[in-house]
Amino acid sequence: ANTLIVLGASLRSGNTKSCGCLQVLSATKHGKYGSLVYKRWRGMLTRCLNEKHDSYGTYCDLEISQDFIEDFSKFYDEIGDPPDDNEVWTVDRIDPKIGYVKGNLRWATAPQQARNRKKGSRNKSGHTGVCKVTYPSGNHIWVVTWYTLDGEHKCKYFSVKKLGDSVALEMAISFRKNKIAELNGVGAGYSEHH
């Protein structure tokens, strides 16, 4: 007997059509079983639907198109093959605030994914990549983070003690805005969500 973990909303709406056997059938029809696109599809389903997955808490509230859940071929029709066979390609949500739905998927590398993150839930600055850090001594800094074209993670600090809280925050926001514009000028591809 097959067991399938599904979203409660899918059960309540009646959208779930099988225990997983339709997925097995679609896997045999498309000839992509074991390919990178198939692995990424399975990974998407696992992190979003399997409560035992390490990343479930981060992804469980994301919408996944019911067609993508039940039929690999529909997912494949949407995203196609990755640009090459390199394992670096992952499935990225164009707008990270919404889920794995039609029109919101693309292939991306890890640096591209890093440049397309939404603002974290604990971010109190109101700006992606700008956060306040408090040292054990009680001193505060505003920290700006970004990724270079080759994926290197960078930081710059603005001292609240030296500049004052509001000036340090404004300098941090301005610095990151200018840095992102500079990077996008040479093709970094930071999204509008930053």
Backbone as JSON Lines, residues from 0, in Angstrom:
{"i":0,"aa":"A","n":[0.84,-1.18,0.0],"ca":[0.0,0.0,0.0],"c":[0.88,1.24,0.0]}
{"i":1,"aa":"N","n":[0.54,2.23,-0.83],"ca":[1.29,3.47,-0.89],"c":[0.79,4.45,0.16]}
{"i":2,"aa":"T","n":[1.7,5.27,0.65],"ca":[1.37,6.34,1.58],"c":[1.85,7.64,0.97]}
{"i":3,"aa":"L","n":[1.05,8.69,1.05],"ca":[1.41,9.99,0.5],"c":[1.14,11.05,1.53]}
{"i":4,"aa":"I","n":[2.11,11.92,1.75],"ca":[1.93,13.07,2.64],"c":[1.45,14.22,1.78]}
{"i":5,"aa":"V","n":[0.32,14.8,2.14],"ca":[-0.25,15.9,1.35],"c":[-0.64,17.05,2.28]}
{"i":6,"aa":"L","n":[-0.83,18.22,1.69],"ca":[-1.31,19.36,2.45],"c":[-2.75,19.12,2.88]}
{"i":7,"aa":"G","n":[-3.09,19.57,4.1],"ca":[-4.45,19.41,4.59],"c":[-5.46,20.04,3.66]}
{"i":8,"aa":"A","n":[-5.08,21.2,3.08],"ca":[-5.99,21.89,2.17],"c":[-6.29,21.04,0.93]}
{"i":9,"aa":"S","n":[-5.3,20.25,0.5],"ca":[-5.52,19.39,-0.67],"c":[-6.52,18.29,-0.35]}
{"i":10,"aa":"L","n":[-6.45,17.77,0.86],"ca":[-7.41,16.74,1.27],"c":[-8.82,17.32,1.38]}
{"i":11,"aa":"R","n":[-8.89,18.5,2.04],"ca":[-10.21,19.11,2.24],"c":[-10.87,19.51,0.93]}
{"i":12,"aa":"S","n":[-10.07,19.96,-0.03],"ca":[-10.64,20.41,-1.3],"c":[-10.93,19.26,-2.26]}
{"i":13,"aa":"G","n":[-10.36,18.08,-1.95],"ca":[-10.54,16.94,-2.83],"c":[-9.61,16.95,-4.03]}
{"i":14,"aa":"N","n":[-8.59,17.81,-4.01],"ca":[-7.68,17.91,-5.14],"c":[-6.68,16.76,-5.24]}
{"i":15,"aa":"T","n":[-6.43,16.07,-4.13],"ca":[-5.5,14.95,-4.19],"c":[-6.21,13.78,-4.84]}
{"i":16,"aa":"K","n":[-5.58,13.24,-5.9],"ca":[-6.24,12.23,-6.72],"c":[-5.68,10.83,-6.56]}
{"i":17,"aa":"S","n":[-4.52,10.72,-5.89],"ca":[-3.96,9.38,-5.77],"c":[-3.03,9.29,-4.57]}
{"i":18,"aa":"C","n":[-2.62,8.08,-4.29],"ca":[-1.7,7.82,-3.19],"c":[-0.25,7.97,-3.64]}
{"i":19,"aa":"G","n":[-0.05,8.38,-4.85],"ca":[1.3,8.49,-5.42],"c":[1.47,7.63,-6.66]}
{"i":20,"aa":"C","n":[0.52,6.75,-6.92],"ca":[0.67,5.86,-8.07],"c":[0.62,6.63,-9.38]}
{"i":21,"aa":"L","n":[-0.09,7.75,-9.44],"ca":[-0.1,8.55,-10.66],"c":[1.28,9.13,-10.94]}
{"i":22,"aa":"Q","n":[1.99,9.49,-9.84],"ca":[3.36,10.0,-10.01],"c":[4.25,8.91,-10.58]}
{"i":23,"aa":"V","n":[4.1,7.69,-10.1],"ca":[4.91,6.58,-10.6],"c":[4.63,6.36,-12.08]}
{"i":24,"aa":"L","n":[3.34,6.41,-12.44],"ca":[2.98,6.24,-13.84],"c":[3.57,7.35,-14.7]}
{"i":25,"aa":"S","n":[3.48,8.62,-14.19],"ca":[4.03,9.72,-14.98],"c":[5.54,9.61,-15.07]}
{"i":26,"aa":"A","n":[6.2,9.07,-14.03],"ca":[7.67,8.92,-14.06],"c":[8.08,7.94,-15.14]}
{"i":27,"aa":"T","n":[7.26,6.94,-15.37],"ca":[7.63,5.95,-16.39],"c":[7.33,6.45,-17.79]}
{"i":28,"aa":"K","n":[6.4,7.38,-17.96],"ca":[6.04,7.88,-19.27],"c":[7.0,8.94,-19.8]}
{"i":29,"aa":"H","n":[7.58,9.73,-18.93],"ca":[8.36,10.88,-19.39],"c":[9.83,10.57,-19.63]}
{"i":30,"aa":"G","n":[10.35,9.48,-19.13],"ca":[11.74,9.12,-19.36],"c":[12.75,9.97,-18.62]}
{"i":31,"aa":"K","n":[12.31,10.72,-17.63],"ca":[13.21,11.62,-16.9],"c":[13.56,11.1,-15.5]}
{"i":32,"aa":"Y","n":[13.11,9.91,-15.18],"ca":[13.39,9.37,-13.85],"c":[14.91,9.34,-13.62]}
{"i":33,"aa":"G","n":[15.35,9.89,-12.5],"ca":[16.77,9.93,-12.16],"c":[17.5,11.15,-12.7]}
{"i":34,"aa":"S","n":[16.86,11.94,-13.56],"ca":[17.5,13.15,-14.11],"c":[17.53,14.25,-13.05]}
{"i":35,"aa":"L","n":[18.28,15.31,-13.32],"ca":[18.37,16.42,-12.37],"c":[17.01,17.08,-12.17]}
{"i":36,"aa":"V","n":[16.26,17.28,-13.23],"ca":[14.95,17.91,-13.1],"c":[14.03,17.03,-12.25]}
{"i":37,"aa":"Y","n":[14.1,15.73,-12.41],"ca":[13.27,14.83,-11.6],"c":[13.7,14.89,-10.13]}
{"i":38,"aa":"K","n":[15.02,14.91,-9.88],"ca":[15.52,15.0,-8.5],"c":[15.07,16.3,-7.84]}
{"i":39,"aa":"R","n":[15.11,17.39,-8.6],"ca":[14.7,18.69,-8.03],"c":[13.2,18.71,-7.75]}
{"i":40,"aa":"W","n":[12.42,18.06,-8.58],"ca":[10.97,17.97,-8.35],"c":[10.69,17.19,-7.07]}
{"i":41,"aa":"R","n":[11.37,16.05,-6.92],"ca":[11.18,15.24,-5.7],"c":[11.64,16.03,-4.46]}
{"i":42,"aa":"G","n":[12.73,16.77,-4.58],"ca":[13.21,17.58,-3.47],"c":[12.21,18.64,-3.07]}
{"i":43,"aa":"M","n":[11.6,19.29,-4.05],"ca":[10.58,20.31,-3.79],"c":[9.42,19.7,-3.02]}
{"i":44,"aa":"L","n":[8.94,18.56,-3.49],"ca":[7.82,17.9,-2.81],"c":[8.19,17.49,-1.39]}
{"i":45,"aa":"T","n":[9.38,16.96,-1.22],"ca":[9.8,16.47,0.09],"c":[9.9,17.6,1.1]}
{"i":46,"aa":"R","n":[10.59,18.7,0.76],"ca":[10.78,19.77,1.74],"c":[9.48,20.52,2.05]}
{"i":47,"aa":"C","n":[8.54,20.51,1.1],"ca":[7.28,21.22,1.32],"c":[6.19,20.38,1.97]}
{"i":48,"aa":"L","n":[6.25,19.06,1.77],"ca":[5.15,18.2,2.2],"c":[5.5,17.2,3.3]}
{"i":49,"aa":"N","n":[6.78,16.91,3.49],"ca":[7.18,15.89,4.46],"c":[7.57,16.54,5.79]}
{"i":50,"aa":"E","n":[6.75,16.36,6.8],"ca":[6.98,16.97,8.1],"c":[8.3,16.56,8.73]}
{"i":51,"aa":"K","n":[8.87,15.44,8.3],"ca":[10.13,14.96,8.87],"c":[11.36,15.58,8.21]}
{"i":52,"aa":"H","n":[11.17,16.31,7.11],"ca":[12.3,16.93,6.41],"c":[12.84,18.11,7.21]}
{"i":53,"aa":"D","n":[14.15,18.29,7.23],"ca":[14.79,19.36,8.0],"c":[14.28,20.75,7.62]}
{"i":54,"aa":"S","n":[13.94,20.96,6.37],"ca":[13.51,22.29,5.91],"c":[11.99,22.47,5.87]}
{"i":55,"aa":"Y","n":[11.26,21.49,6.37],"ca":[9.8,21.55,6.3],"c":[9.24,22.83,6.93]}
{"i":56,"aa":"G","n":[9.77,23.24,8.07],"ca":[9.27,24.44,8.76],"c":[9.39,25.69,7.91]}
{"i":57,"aa":"T","n":[10.38,25.75,7.05],"ca":[10.59,26.9,6.18],"c":[9.67,26.86,4.97]}
{"i":58,"aa":"Y","n":[9.38,25.67,4.46],"ca":[8.67,25.53,3.18],"c":[7.23,25.07,3.29]}
{"i":59,"aa":"C","n":[6.79,24.64,4.47],"ca":[5.47,23.99,4.58],"c":[4.3,24.91,4.23]}
{"i":60,"aa":"D","n":[4.47,26.21,4.38],"ca":[3.36,27.12,4.09],"c":[3.32,27.59,2.64]}
{"i":61,"aa":"L","n":[4.29,27.17,1.84],"ca":[4.31,27.59,0.44],"c":[3.28,26.82,-0.37]}
{"i":62,"aa":"E","n":[2.63,27.52,-1.24],"ca":[1.68,26.87,-2.14],"c":[2.45,26.11,-3.22]}
{"i":63,"aa":"I","n":[2.0,24.92,-3.52],"ca":[2.51,24.17,-4.66],"c":[1.32,23.88,-5.56]}
{"i":64,"aa":"S","n":[1.47,24.17,-6.82],"ca":[0.41,23.88,-7.77],"c":[0.05,22.39,-7.67]}
{"i":65,"aa":"Q","n":[-1.22,22.1,-7.51],"ca":[-1.67,20.72,-7.36],"c":[-1.23,19.87,-8.55]}
{"i":66,"aa":"D","n":[-1.22,20.46,-9.74],"ca":[-0.74,19.73,-10.92],"c":[0.71,19.29,-10.74]}
{"i":67,"aa":"F","n":[1.54,20.14,-10.12],"ca":[2.95,19.81,-9.91],"c":[3.09,18.68,-8.9]}
{"i":68,"aa":"I","n":[2.21,18.65,-7.9],"ca":[2.27,17.6,-6.88],"c":[1.94,16.25,-7.5]}
{"i":69,"aa":"E","n":[0.92,16.21,-8.31],"ca":[0.39,14.95,-8.8],"c":[1.01,14.45,-10.1]}
{"i":70,"aa":"D","n":[1.67,15.34,-10.84],"ca":[2.14,14.93,-12.16],"c":[3.47,15.6,-12.48]}
{"i":71,"aa":"F","n":[4.54,14.83,-12.44],"ca":[5.85,15.35,-12.78],"c":[5.85,16.02,-14.15]}
{"i":72,"aa":"S","n":[5.14,15.45,-15.1],"ca":[5.14,15.98,-16.46],"c":[4.65,17.43,-16.5]}
{"i":73,"aa":"K","n":[3.68,17.78,-15.67],"ca":[3.18,19.17,-15.62],"c":[4.29,20.09,-15.09]}
{"i":74,"aa":"F","n":[5.0,19.63,-14.07],"ca":[6.14,20.39,-13.54],"c":[7.21,20.54,-14.62]}
{"i":75,"aa":"Y","n":[7.51,19.47,-15.3],"ca":[8.53,19.49,-16.35],"c":[8.12,20.41,-17.5]}
{"i":76,"aa":"D","n":[6.85,20.39,-17.87],"ca":[6.37,21.3,-18.92],"c":[6.59,22.76,-18.52]}
{"i":77,"aa":"E","n":[6.49,23.03,-17.24],"ca":[6.64,24.4,-16.74],"c":[8.1,24.86,-16.73]}
{"i":78,"aa":"I","n":[9.01,24.0,-16.27],"ca":[10.39,24.44,-16.06],"c":[11.37,23.9,-17.09]}
{"i":79,"aa":"G","n":[11.09,22.75,-17.67],"ca":[11.99,22.16,-18.67],"c":[13.29,21.66,-18.06]}
{"i":80,"aa":"D","n":[14.25,21.37,-18.92],"ca":[15.55,20.89,-18.46],"c":[16.4,22.06,-17.97]}
{"i":81,"aa":"P","n":[17.33,21.81,-17.05],"ca":[18.26,22.87,-16.62],"c":[19.15,23.26,-17.8]}
{"i":82,"aa":"P","n":[19.8,24.42,-17.72],"ca":[20.64,24.88,-18.83],"c":[21.75,23.91,-19.23]}
{"i":83,"aa":"D","n":[22.24,23.12,-18.27],"ca":[23.23,22.09,-18.59],"c":[23.14,21.0,-17.52]}
{"i":84,"aa":"D","n":[24.0,20.0,-17.59],"ca":[23.92,18.86,-16.67],"c":[24.63,19.1,-15.34]}
{"i":85,"aa":"N","n":[25.14,20.29,-15.13],"ca":[25.84,20.61,-13.89],"c":[24.87,20.53,-12.71]}
{"i":86,"aa":"E","n":[25.29,19.89,-11.64],"ca":[24.43,19.69,-10.46],"c":[24.13,20.98,-9.7]}
{"i":87,"aa":"V","n":[24.74,22.12,-10.11],"ca":[24.52,23.36,-9.35],"c":[23.12,23.92,-9.54]}
{"i":88,"aa":"W","n":[22.41,23.52,-10.57],"ca":[21.11,24.1,-10.87],"c":[20.05,23.65,-9.88]}
{"i":89,"aa":"T","n":[19.29,24.62,-9.38],"ca":[18.18,24.35,-8.46],"c":[16.94,25.06,-8.98]}
{"i":90,"aa":"V","n":[15.79,24.68,-8.44],"ca":[14.54,25.32,-8.81],"c":[14.36,26.54,-7.92]}
{"i":91,"aa":"D","n":[14.2,27.69,-8.54],"ca":[14.06,28.95,-7.81],"c":[12.67,29.5,-8.05]}
{"i":92,"aa":"R","n":[12.12,30.13,-7.02],"ca":[10.84,30.83,-7.16],"c":[11.16,32.28,-7.55]}
{"i":93,"aa":"I","n":[10.68,32.72,-8.68],"ca":[10.96,34.06,-9.18],"c":[10.56,35.1,-8.14]}
{"i":94,"aa":"D","n":[9.38,34.98,-7.59],"ca":[8.95,35.81,-6.46],"c":[9.0,34.92,-5.23]}
{"i":95,"aa":"P","n":[10.0,35.12,-4.35],"ca":[10.16,34.21,-3.21],"c":[9.04,34.3,-2.18]}
{"i":96,"aa":"K","n":[8.16,35.28,-2.33],"ca":[7.07,35.4,-1.37],"c":[5.91,34.46,-1.69]}
{"i":97,"aa":"I","n":[5.92,33.92,-2.92],"ca":[4.87,32.97,-3.27],"c":[5.49,31.62,-3.58]}
{"i":98,"aa":"G","n":[4.67,30.64,-3.82],"ca":[5.13,29.27,-3.88],"c":[5.55,28.76,-5.24]}
{"i":99,"aa":"Y","n":[5.55,27.45,-5.32],"ca":[5.9,26.74,-6.55],"c":[4.66,26.62,-7.41]}
{"i":100,"aa":"V","n":[4.36,27.69,-8.13],"ca":[3.15,27.76,-8.94],"c":[3.51,28.15,-10.37]}
{"i":101,"aa":"K","n":[2.57,27.91,-11.28],"ca":[2.78,28.21,-12.69],"c":[3.21,29.67,-12.86]}
{"i":102,"aa":"G","n":[4.26,29.86,-13.65],"ca":[4.76,31.2,-13.92],"c":[5.74,31.74,-12.9]}
{"i":103,"aa":"N","n":[6.04,30.96,-11.85],"ca":[6.93,31.45,-10.79],"c":[8.17,30.58,-10.63]}
{"i":104,"aa":"L","n":[8.5,29.76,-11.61],"ca":[9.65,28.86,-11.49],"c":[10.71,29.18,-12.53]}
{"i":105,"aa":"R","n":[11.97,28.99,-12.15],"ca":[13.1,29.12,-13.07],"c":[14.26,28.3,-12.53]}
{"i":106,"aa":"W","n":[15.23,28.04,-13.38],"ca":[16.47,27.38,-12.95],"c":[17.41,28.47,-12.44]}
{"i":107,"aa":"A","n":[18.12,28.18,-11.33],"ca":[19.06,29.15,-10.77],"c":[20.22,28.43,-10.1]}
{"i":108,"aa":"T","n":[21.34,29.12,-10.03],"ca":[22.5,28.63,-9.27],"c":[22.35,29.1,-7.83]}
{"i":109,"aa":"A","n":[23.19,28.6,-6.94],"ca":[23.15,29.02,-5.53],"c":[23.35,30.54,-5.38]}
{"i":110,"aa":"P","n":[24.33,31.15,-6.07],"ca":[24.45,32.61,-5.95],"c":[23.21,33.35,-6.45]}
{"i":111,"aa":"Q","n":[22.59,32.86,-7.52],"ca":[21.37,33.49,-8.02],"c":[20.25,33.35,-6.99]}
{"i":112,"aa":"Q","n":[20.15,32.18,-6.38],"ca":[19.14,31.99,-5.33],"c":[19.38,32.95,-4.17]}
{"i":113,"aa":"A","n":[20.65,33.11,-3.79],"ca":[20.98,34.0,-2.67],"c":[20.59,35.45,-2.98]}
{"i":114,"aa":"R","n":[20.63,35.83,-4.24],"ca":[20.27,37.19,-4.63],"c":[18.75,37.36,-4.82]}
{"i":115,"aa":"N","n":[18.0,36.31,-4.56],"ca":[16.55,36.36,-4.75],"c":[15.8,35.98,-3.47]}
{"i":116,"aa":"R","n":[16.38,36.26,-2.35],"ca":[15.73,35.9,-1.08],"c":[14.77,36.98,-0.63]}
{"i":117,"aa":"K","n":[13.73,36.53,0.06],"ca":[12.82,37.5,0.64],"c":[13.38,37.96,1.98]}
{"i":118,"aa":"K","n":[12.84,39.04,2.46],"ca":[13.26,39.57,3.76],"c":[12.91,38.55,4.84]}
{"i":119,"aa":"G","n":[13.86,38.26,5.71],"ca":[13.66,37.29,6.78],"c":[12.59,37.72,7.77]}
{"i":120,"aa":"S","n":[11.93,36.76,8.39],"ca":[10.84,37.06,9.32],"c":[11.32,37.79,10.57]}
{"i":121,"aa":"R","n":[12.62,37.65,10.9],"ca":[13.15,38.33,12.09],"c":[13.8,39.67,11.75]}
{"i":122,"aa":"N","n":[13.73,40.07,10.5],"ca":[14.34,41.32,10.06],"c":[13.52,42.49,10.58]}
{"i":123,"aa":"K","n":[14.13,43.32,11.42],"ca":[13.43,44.47,12.01],"c":[13.74,45.77,11.29]}
{"i":124,"aa":"S","n":[14.67,45.73,10.32],"ca":[15.03,46.96,9.61],"c":[14.02,47.32,8.53]}
{"i":125,"aa":"G","n":[13.28,46.32,8.06],"ca":[12.36,46.55,6.96],"c":[13.03,46.45,5.6]}
{"i":126,"aa":"H","n":[14.33,46.09,5.57],"ca":[15.09,46.02,4.33],"c":[15.86,44.7,4.28]}
{"i":127,"aa":"T","n":[15.71,43.97,3.18],"ca":[16.45,42.72,3.0],"c":[17.94,43.01,3.05]}
{"i":128,"aa":"G","n":[18.68,42.16,3.76],"ca":[20.13,42.28,3.81],"c":[20.64,43.32,4.79]}
{"i":129,"aa":"V","n":[19.76,43.9,5.59],"ca":[20.17,44.88,6.61],"c":[19.59,44.43,7.94]}
{"i":130,"aa":"C","n":[20.48,44.17,8.91],"ca":[19.99,43.73,10.22],"c":[20.83,44.34,11.33]}
{"i":131,"aa":"K","n":[20.28,44.38,12.51],"ca":[20.96,44.93,13.69],"c":[21.53,43.79,14.51]}
{"i":132,"aa":"V","n":[22.77,43.96,14.94],"ca":[23.45,42.96,15.76],"c":[23.85,43.62,17.07]}
{"i":133,"aa":"T","n":[23.62,42.91,18.16],"ca":[24.02,43.4,19.48],"c":[25.12,42.5,20.01]}
{"i":134,"aa":"Y","n":[26.24,43.13,20.36],"ca":[27.36,42.39,20.94],"c":[27.1,42.14,22.41]}
{"i":135,"aa":"P","n":[27.77,41.13,23.02],"ca":[27.63,40.88,24.46],"c":[27.93,42.11,25.31]}
{"i":136,"aa":"S","n":[28.78,43.0,24.8],"ca":[29.12,44.23,25.53],"c":[27.97,45.23,25.56]}
{"i":137,"aa":"G","n":[26.96,44.98,24.73],"ca":[25.83,45.89,24.64],"c":[25.91,46.84,23.47]}
{"i":138,"aa":"N","n":[27.05,46.89,22.79],"ca":[27.19,47.74,21.6],"c":[26.37,47.16,20.45]}
{"i":139,"aa":"H","n":[25.86,48.05,19.6],"ca":[25.04,47.65,18.46],"c":[25.71,48.07,17.16]}
{"i":140,"aa":"I","n":[25.48,47.29,16.12],"ca":[25.89,47.66,14.78],"c":[24.77,47.29,13.81]}
{"i":141,"aa":"W","n":[24.7,48.03,12.73],"ca":[23.84,47.63,11.62],"c":[24.73,46.93,10.61]}
{"i":142,"aa":"V","n":[24.33,45.75,10.18],"ca":[25.13,44.94,9.28],"c":[24.42,44.85,7.92]}
{"i":143,"aa":"V","n":[25.2,45.07,6.87],"ca":[24.71,44.94,5.49],"c":[25.36,43.69,4.9]}
{"i":144,"aa":"T","n":[24.56,42.83,4.26],"ca":[25.11,41.63,3.62],"c":[24.69,41.6,2.15]}
{"i":145,"aa":"W","n":[25.56,41.01,1.33],"ca":[25.26,40.83,-0.09],"c":[26.15,39.72,-0.62]}
{"i":146,"aa":"Y","n":[25.86,39.28,-1.84],"ca":[26.65,38.26,-2.51],"c":[27.26,38.85,-3.78]}
{"i":147,"aa":"T","n":[28.53,38.58,-4.0],"ca":[29.21,39.05,-5.2],"c":[28.75,38.23,-6.4]}
{"i":148,"aa":"L","n":[29.23,38.6,-7.58],"ca":[28.87,37.87,-8.8],"c":[29.26,36.4,-8.73]}
{"i":149,"aa":"D","n":[30.39,36.1,-8.07],"ca":[30.83,34.7,-7.98],"c":[30.3,33.99,-6.74]}
{"i":150,"aa":"G","n":[29.34,34.61,-6.04],"ca":[28.67,33.95,-4.91],"c":[29.33,34.14,-3.57]}
{"i":151,"aa":"E","n":[30.36,34.99,-3.48],"ca":[31.02,35.22,-2.19],"c":[30.13,36.1,-1.31]}
{"i":152,"aa":"H","n":[29.96,35.7,-0.06],"ca":[29.14,36.45,0.89],"c":[29.98,37.57,1.49]}
{"i":153,"aa":"K","n":[29.46,38.79,1.45],"ca":[30.17,39.97,1.95],"c":[29.32,40.68,3.0]}
{"i":154,"aa":"C","n":[30.02,41.4,3.91],"ca":[29.35,42.17,4.96],"c":[30.02,43.52,5.13]}
{"i":155,"aa":"K","n":[29.26,44.5,5.56],"ca":[29.79,45.81,5.97],"c":[29.03,46.22,7.22]}
{"i":156,"aa":"Y","n":[29.76,46.85,8.16],"ca":[29.2,47.18,9.46],"c":[29.12,48.69,9.65]}
{"i":157,"aa":"F","n":[28.06,49.14,10.34],"ca":[27.88,50.55,10.68],"c":[27.6,50.64,12.18]}
{"i":158,"aa":"S","n":[28.5,51.3,12.9],"ca":[28.45,51.35,14.36],"c":[27.4,52.33,14.87]}
{"i":159,"aa":"V","n":[26.51,51.84,15.71],"ca":[25.49,52.69,16.33],"c":[26.16,53.63,17.33]}
{"i":160,"aa":"K","n":[27.17,53.14,18.04],"ca":[27.87,53.95,19.05],"c":[28.53,55.18,18.4]}
{"i":161,"aa":"K","n":[29.15,55.0,17.23],"ca":[29.84,56.09,16.56],"c":[28.9,57.02,15.79]}
{"i":162,"aa":"L","n":[27.87,56.44,15.18],"ca":[27.03,57.21,14.26],"c":[25.65,57.56,14.81]}
{"i":163,"aa":"G","n":[25.21,56.85,15.83],"ca":[23.82,56.97,16.28],"c":[22.97,55.96,15.52]}
{"i":164,"aa":"D","n":[21.9,55.53,16.14],"ca":[21.09,54.44,15.58],"c":[20.48,54.8,14.23]}
{"i":165,"aa":"S","n":[19.81,55.94,14.14],"ca":[19.11,56.26,12.9],"c":[20.07,56.56,11.76]}
{"i":166,"aa":"V","n":[21.2,57.22,12.04],"ca":[22.19,57.51,11.0],"c":[22.84,56.21,10.51]}
{"i":167,"aa":"A","n":[23.2,55.32,11.46],"ca":[23.81,54.05,11.08],"c":[22.86,53.22,10.23]}
{"i":168,"aa":"L","n":[21.6,53.2,10.59],"ca":[20.61,52.46,9.8],"c":[20.47,53.06,8.4]}
{"i":169,"aa":"E","n":[20.32,54.37,8.3],"ca":[20.17,55.0,7.0],"c":[21.4,54.78,6.12]}
{"i":170,"aa":"M","n":[22.59,54.83,6.72],"ca":[23.82,54.59,5.96],"c":[23.87,53.14,5.46]}
{"i":171,"aa":"A","n":[23.43,52.21,6.31],"ca":[23.41,50.8,5.93],"c":[22.45,50.56,4.77]}
{"i":172,"aa":"I","n":[21.26,51.13,4.87],"ca":[20.25,50.98,3.8],"c":[20.77,51.58,2.49]}
{"i":173,"aa":"S","n":[21.32,52.78,2.57],"ca":[21.84,53.45,1.38],"c":[23.01,52.68,0.76]}
{"i":174,"aa":"F","n":[23.91,52.18,1.61],"ca":[25.06,51.43,1.12],"c":[24.59,50.2,0.35]}
{"i":175,"aa":"R","n":[23.64,49.45,0.94],"ca":[23.19,48.22,0.28],"c":[22.45,48.52,-1.01]}
{"i":176,"aa":"K","n":[21.62,49.55,-1.0],"ca":[20.9,49.93,-2.22],"c":[21.89,50.24,-3.34]}
{"i":177,"aa":"N","n":[22.93,51.0,-3.03],"ca":[23.95,51.34,-4.04],"c":[24.73,50.12,-4.47]}
{"i":178,"aa":"K","n":[25.05,49.23,-3.53],"ca":[25.8,48.01,-3.85],"c":[24.99,47.11,-4.78]}
{"i":179,"aa":"I","n":[23.69,46.97,-4.49],"ca":[22.84,46.13,-5.33],"c":[22.72,46.73,-6.74]}
{"i":180,"aa":"A","n":[22.57,48.06,-6.82],"ca":[22.49,48.72,-8.13],"c":[23.79,48.51,-8.9]}
{"i":181,"aa":"E","n":[24.92,48.61,-8.22],"ca":[26.22,48.39,-8.85],"c":[26.34,46.95,-9.38]}
{"i":182,"aa":"L","n":[25.95,45.98,-8.55],"ca":[26.02,44.58,-8.95],"c":[25.06,44.28,-10.1]}
{"i":183,"aa":"N","n":[23.86,44.83,-10.05],"ca":[22.91,44.6,-11.14],"c":[23.39,45.25,-12.43]}
{"i":184,"aa":"G","n":[24.18,46.32,-12.31],"ca":[24.75,46.97,-13.49],"c":[25.71,46.07,-14.26]}
{"i":185,"aa":"V","n":[26.27,45.07,-13.57],"ca":[27.18,44.13,-14.23],"c":[26.57,42.72,-14.32]}
{"i":186,"aa":"G","n":[25.23,42.65,-14.19],"ca":[24.53,41.39,-14.45],"c":[24.29,40.47,-13.28]}
{"i":187,"aa":"A","n":[24.34,40.99,-12.04],"ca":[24.14,40.11,-10.87],"c":[22.74,39.53,-10.81]}
{"i":188,"aa":"G","n":[21.75,40.28,-11.21],"ca":[20.38,39.75,-11.23],"c":[19.69,39.74,-9.89]}
{"i":189,"aa":"Y","n":[20.0,40.72,-9.01],"ca":[19.23,40.83,-7.78],"c":[17.79,41.15,-8.16]}
{"i":190,"aa":"S","n":[16.85,40.51,-7.48],"ca":[15.45,40.7,-7.8],"c":[14.93,41.97,-7.15]}
{"i":191,"aa":"E","n":[13.73,42.35,-7.54],"ca":[13.1,43.52,-6.95],"c":[12.73,43.3,-5.49]}
{"i":192,"aa":"H","n":[12.84,42.07,-5.02],"ca":[12.49,41.77,-3.63],"c":[13.56,42.25,-2.67]}
{"i":193,"aa":"H","n":[14.72,42.68,-3.22],"ca":[15.79,43.22,-2.39],"c":[15.65,44.72,-2.36]}
